Amino acid sequence: NAGVTQTPKFQVLKTGQSMTLQCAQDMNHEYMSWYRQDPGMGLRLIHYSVGAGITDQGEVPNGYNVSRSTTEDFPLRLLSAAPSQTSVYFCASSYSHKNWFFGPGTRLTVL
Amino acid sequence: TQLLEQSPQFLSIQEGENLTVYCNSSSVFSSLQWYRQEPGEGPVLLVTVVTGGEVKKLKRLTFQFGDARKDSSLHITAAQPGDTGLYLCHGSSNTGKLIFGQGTTLQVKP
């Protein structure tokens, strides 16, 4: 099993550009989530999903969209990138809401 | 808003010393997890505690869940340089909300 995979690993955007961070898992987990990690602020939940077709907002959802059309994939869309969205983004999946498996992260810089 | 407060935020110790990291909240959690994250990688699950008062051991690491399920601690005995990393606690509430503490950065010097 590949576990949780994220692409790309690194990305540089200009302010106003849009892009999609990809996340996929091959463990047949129902739960998936997106976090951003900033120095001194830990991991903050952006959006999460408890199954295909079901998504909900986390702590910091503004500027991000998600969809969950399949169990395996949970892409995160940045609509109009801003420098405040410079961060490391982690996708995670779980068979319950407890034990989460994390991807390797996407390091995003918005200029 | 449910919050998880970790202390200390930073810890730098010599190899062989013992240490304890705390994770506290005013809210009750159905379970609490501890993760360890190394630079450039995602967090990796160490343990899950579910029952109030529960104690779990993982080699030199001892995890305890508070009786009221509002707090937890991680104790490391005879720390080694390989223990260096960011330690994160994560609470799961019955409403499904997921909350991470801000983390404790541990540096163990040889």
Coordinates of C-alpha atoms in Angstrom, one line a residue:
Chain A
N1 CA 0.0 0.0 0.0
A2 CA 1.2 3.5 -0.8
G3 CA -0.7 5.0 2.1
V4 CA -1.5 8.7 1.7
T5 CA 0.1 10.4 -1.3
Q6 CA 0.2 14.1 -2.0
T7 CA 1.2 16.0 -5.1
P8 CA 3.0 18.2 -5.7
K9 CA 5.7 18.2 -3.0
F10 CA 6.6 21.8 -3.7
Q11 CA 4.8 24.6 -5.4
V12 CA 5.3 28.3 -5.9
L13 CA 2.4 30.5 -7.0
K14 CA 1.9 34.1 -7.7
T15 CA -0.9 36.0 -5.8
G16 CA -4.2 35.5 -7.5
Q17 CA -3.3 32.2 -9.2
S18 CA -5.4 29.1 -8.5
M19 CA -4.3 25.5 -8.1
T20 CA -5.3 22.1 -6.8
L21 CA -3.4 20.1 -4.2
Q22 CA -3.9 16.4 -4.8
C23 CA -4.4 13.8 -2.1
A24 CA -5.1 10.1 -2.6
Q25 CA -5.2 7.1 -0.2
D26 CA -5.4 3.4 -1.0
M27 CA -6.5 2.2 2.5
N28 CA -10.3 2.5 1.8
H29 CA -10.6 5.0 4.6
E30 CA -13.8 6.9 4.9
Y31 CA -12.4 9.9 6.8
M32 CA -10.1 12.4 5.1
S33 CA -8.9 15.8 6.1
W34 CA -6.7 18.7 5.1
Y35 CA -4.5 20.6 7.5
R36 CA -2.1 23.5 7.2
Q37 CA 0.9 23.8 9.4
D38 CA 2.5 27.1 10.2
P39 CA 5.4 27.8 12.6
G40 CA 4.2 28.1 16.2
M41 CA 0.6 27.3 15.3
G42 CA 0.5 23.6 15.1
L43 CA -1.8 21.9 12.6
R44 CA -5.1 23.6 11.8
L45 CA -7.9 21.9 10.1
I46 CA -9.1 23.3 6.8
H47 CA -11.8 20.9 5.6
Y48 CA -12.6 17.3 6.3
S49 CA -14.8 14.5 4.9
V50 CA -16.5 11.6 6.5
G51 CA -17.2 9.8 3.2
A52 CA -17.7 10.3 -0.5
G53 CA -20.0 13.2 -1.2
I54 CA -19.8 14.6 2.3
T55 CA -17.5 17.4 3.3
D56 CA -17.5 20.0 6.1
Q57 CA -15.5 23.0 7.1
G58 CA -12.8 23.0 9.7
E59 CA -11.1 25.8 11.6
V60 CA -9.7 27.8 8.7
P61 CA -11.7 27.1 5.5
N62 CA -11.7 30.5 3.9
G63 CA -10.0 30.6 0.5
Y64 CA -10.1 26.8 0.1
N65 CA -12.6 24.4 -1.5
V66 CA -12.8 20.7 -1.4
S67 CA -14.9 17.9 -3.0
R68 CA -15.0 14.2 -2.4
S69 CA -16.3 12.4 -5.4
T70 CA -14.6 9.1 -4.6
T71 CA -13.4 7.4 -1.4
E72 CA -9.8 7.5 -2.6
D73 CA -9.4 11.2 -3.6
F74 CA -9.8 14.4 -1.6
P75 CA -8.4 17.4 -3.6
L76 CA -7.9 20.9 -2.1
R77 CA -8.5 23.9 -4.3
L78 CA -7.0 27.3 -3.7
L79 CA -9.3 29.7 -5.5
S80 CA -7.1 32.8 -5.6
A81 CA -3.8 32.3 -3.8
A82 CA -2.7 34.9 -1.2
P83 CA 0.6 35.2 0.6
S84 CA -1.2 34.3 3.8
Q85 CA -1.7 30.8 2.3
T86 CA 2.0 30.2 2.3
S87 CA 2.3 27.1 4.4
V88 CA 2.8 23.4 4.5
Y89 CA -0.3 21.4 3.7
F90 CA -1.0 17.9 5.0
C91 CA -3.6 15.5 3.9
A92 CA -4.7 12.7 6.3
S93 CA -7.0 9.7 6.2
S94 CA -8.5 7.5 8.9
Y95 CA -10.8 4.5 9.2
S96 CA -12.4 6.3 12.2
H97 CA -12.1 9.9 13.5
K98 CA -9.2 8.7 15.8
N99 CA -6.1 7.3 14.2
W100 CA -4.9 9.4 11.3
F101 CA -2.4 8.6 8.6
F102 CA -0.7 11.6 7.2
G103 CA 0.8 12.3 3.8
P104 CA 4.3 13.7 3.3
G105 CA 3.0 17.3 2.8
T106 CA 3.0 20.0 0.1
R107 CA 5.1 23.0 0.7
L108 CA 3.4 26.0 -0.9
T109 CA 4.8 29.5 -1.3
V110 CA 2.7 32.3 -2.6
L111 CA 4.6 35.4 -3.8
Chain B
T1 CA -14.3 26.4 20.8
Q2 CA -12.3 23.4 22.0
L3 CA -8.7 24.0 22.6
L4 CA -5.7 21.7 23.4
E5 CA -2.8 23.4 25.1
Q6 CA 0.5 21.7 25.1
S7 CA 3.4 22.5 27.4
P8 CA 6.2 23.2 27.2
Q9 CA 6.4 24.5 23.7
F10 CA 10.1 23.9 23.5
L11 CA 12.4 21.6 25.4
S12 CA 16.1 21.1 25.0
I13 CA 17.7 18.4 27.1
Q14 CA 20.8 16.2 27.3
E15 CA 20.8 12.6 26.4
G16 CA 19.8 10.4 29.3
E17 CA 17.5 12.9 30.9
N18 CA 13.8 12.3 31.6
L19 CA 11.0 14.7 30.4
T20 CA 7.3 15.1 30.5
V21 CA 5.1 16.8 28.0
Y22 CA 1.5 17.9 28.9
C23 CA -1.6 18.3 26.8
N24 CA -4.6 20.0 28.6
S25 CA -8.1 21.1 27.7
S26 CA -11.3 22.2 29.3
S27 CA -13.2 19.9 27.1
V28 CA -13.8 16.2 27.4
F29 CA -12.5 14.0 24.5
S30 CA -13.6 10.6 23.5
S31 CA -10.0 9.7 22.7
L32 CA -6.6 11.4 22.5
Q33 CA -3.7 10.6 20.2
W34 CA -0.1 11.5 20.3
Y35 CA 1.9 12.0 17.2
R36 CA 5.6 12.6 16.4
Q37 CA 6.7 14.6 13.5
E38 CA 10.2 14.8 12.0
P39 CA 11.4 17.8 9.9
G40 CA 10.1 17.6 6.3
E41 CA 7.7 14.7 7.1
G42 CA 4.1 14.3 8.1
P43 CA 3.1 13.4 11.7
V44 CA 3.2 9.7 12.6
L45 CA 0.8 8.2 15.2
L46 CA 2.4 7.0 18.4
V47 CA -0.5 6.0 20.5
T48 CA -4.3 6.4 21.1
V49 CA -5.7 6.5 24.6
V50 CA -9.5 6.1 25.1
T51 CA -10.3 5.3 28.7
G52 CA -10.0 7.8 31.6
G53 CA -6.9 6.9 33.7
E54 CA -5.5 4.7 30.9
V55 CA -1.7 4.3 30.8
K56 CA 0.1 3.0 27.7
K57 CA 3.8 2.3 27.3
L58 CA 5.8 2.3 24.1
K59 CA 9.4 1.3 25.0
R60 CA 10.7 4.4 26.9
L61 CA 7.6 6.4 26.3
T62 CA 4.7 6.4 28.7
F63 CA 1.4 8.0 27.9
Q64 CA -1.4 8.7 30.3
F65 CA -5.0 9.9 29.8
G66 CA -6.5 11.9 32.6
D67 CA -9.3 10.5 34.7
A68 CA -11.7 13.1 33.4
R69 CA -10.5 12.6 29.8
K70 CA -9.5 16.3 29.5
D71 CA -5.8 16.0 29.7
S72 CA -2.9 13.7 28.8
S73 CA 0.8 13.4 29.4
L74 CA 3.8 11.9 27.6
H75 CA 6.8 10.9 29.7
I76 CA 10.1 9.9 28.1
T77 CA 12.6 8.0 30.1
A78 CA 16.3 8.4 29.3
A79 CA 15.8 10.5 26.2
Q80 CA 18.0 9.7 23.2
P81 CA 18.9 11.9 20.2
G82 CA 16.5 9.8 18.1
D83 CA 13.6 11.2 20.2
T84 CA 14.2 14.6 18.8
G85 CA 11.1 15.9 16.9
L86 CA 7.8 17.7 17.2
Y87 CA 5.3 16.0 19.5
L88 CA 1.6 16.7 18.9
C89 CA -1.5 15.7 20.9
H90 CA -4.8 15.4 19.0
G91 CA -8.2 15.2 20.6
S92 CA -11.3 13.6 19.0
S93 CA -14.6 14.8 20.4
N94 CA -17.9 12.9 20.1
T95 CA -19.1 15.6 17.7
G96 CA -16.4 14.7 15.2
K97 CA -14.4 17.8 15.7
L98 CA -10.7 17.2 15.5
I99 CA -8.2 19.4 17.3
F100 CA -4.4 19.5 17.5
G101 CA -2.3 21.0 20.2
Q102 CA 0.3 23.5 19.0
G103 CA 3.1 21.0 19.6
T104 CA 6.2 20.5 21.7
T105 CA 9.5 20.7 20.0
L106 CA 12.0 18.4 21.7
Q107 CA 15.7 18.5 21.1
V108 CA 17.9 15.8 22.7
K109 CA 21.6 16.7 22.6
P110 CA 24.2 13.9 22.6

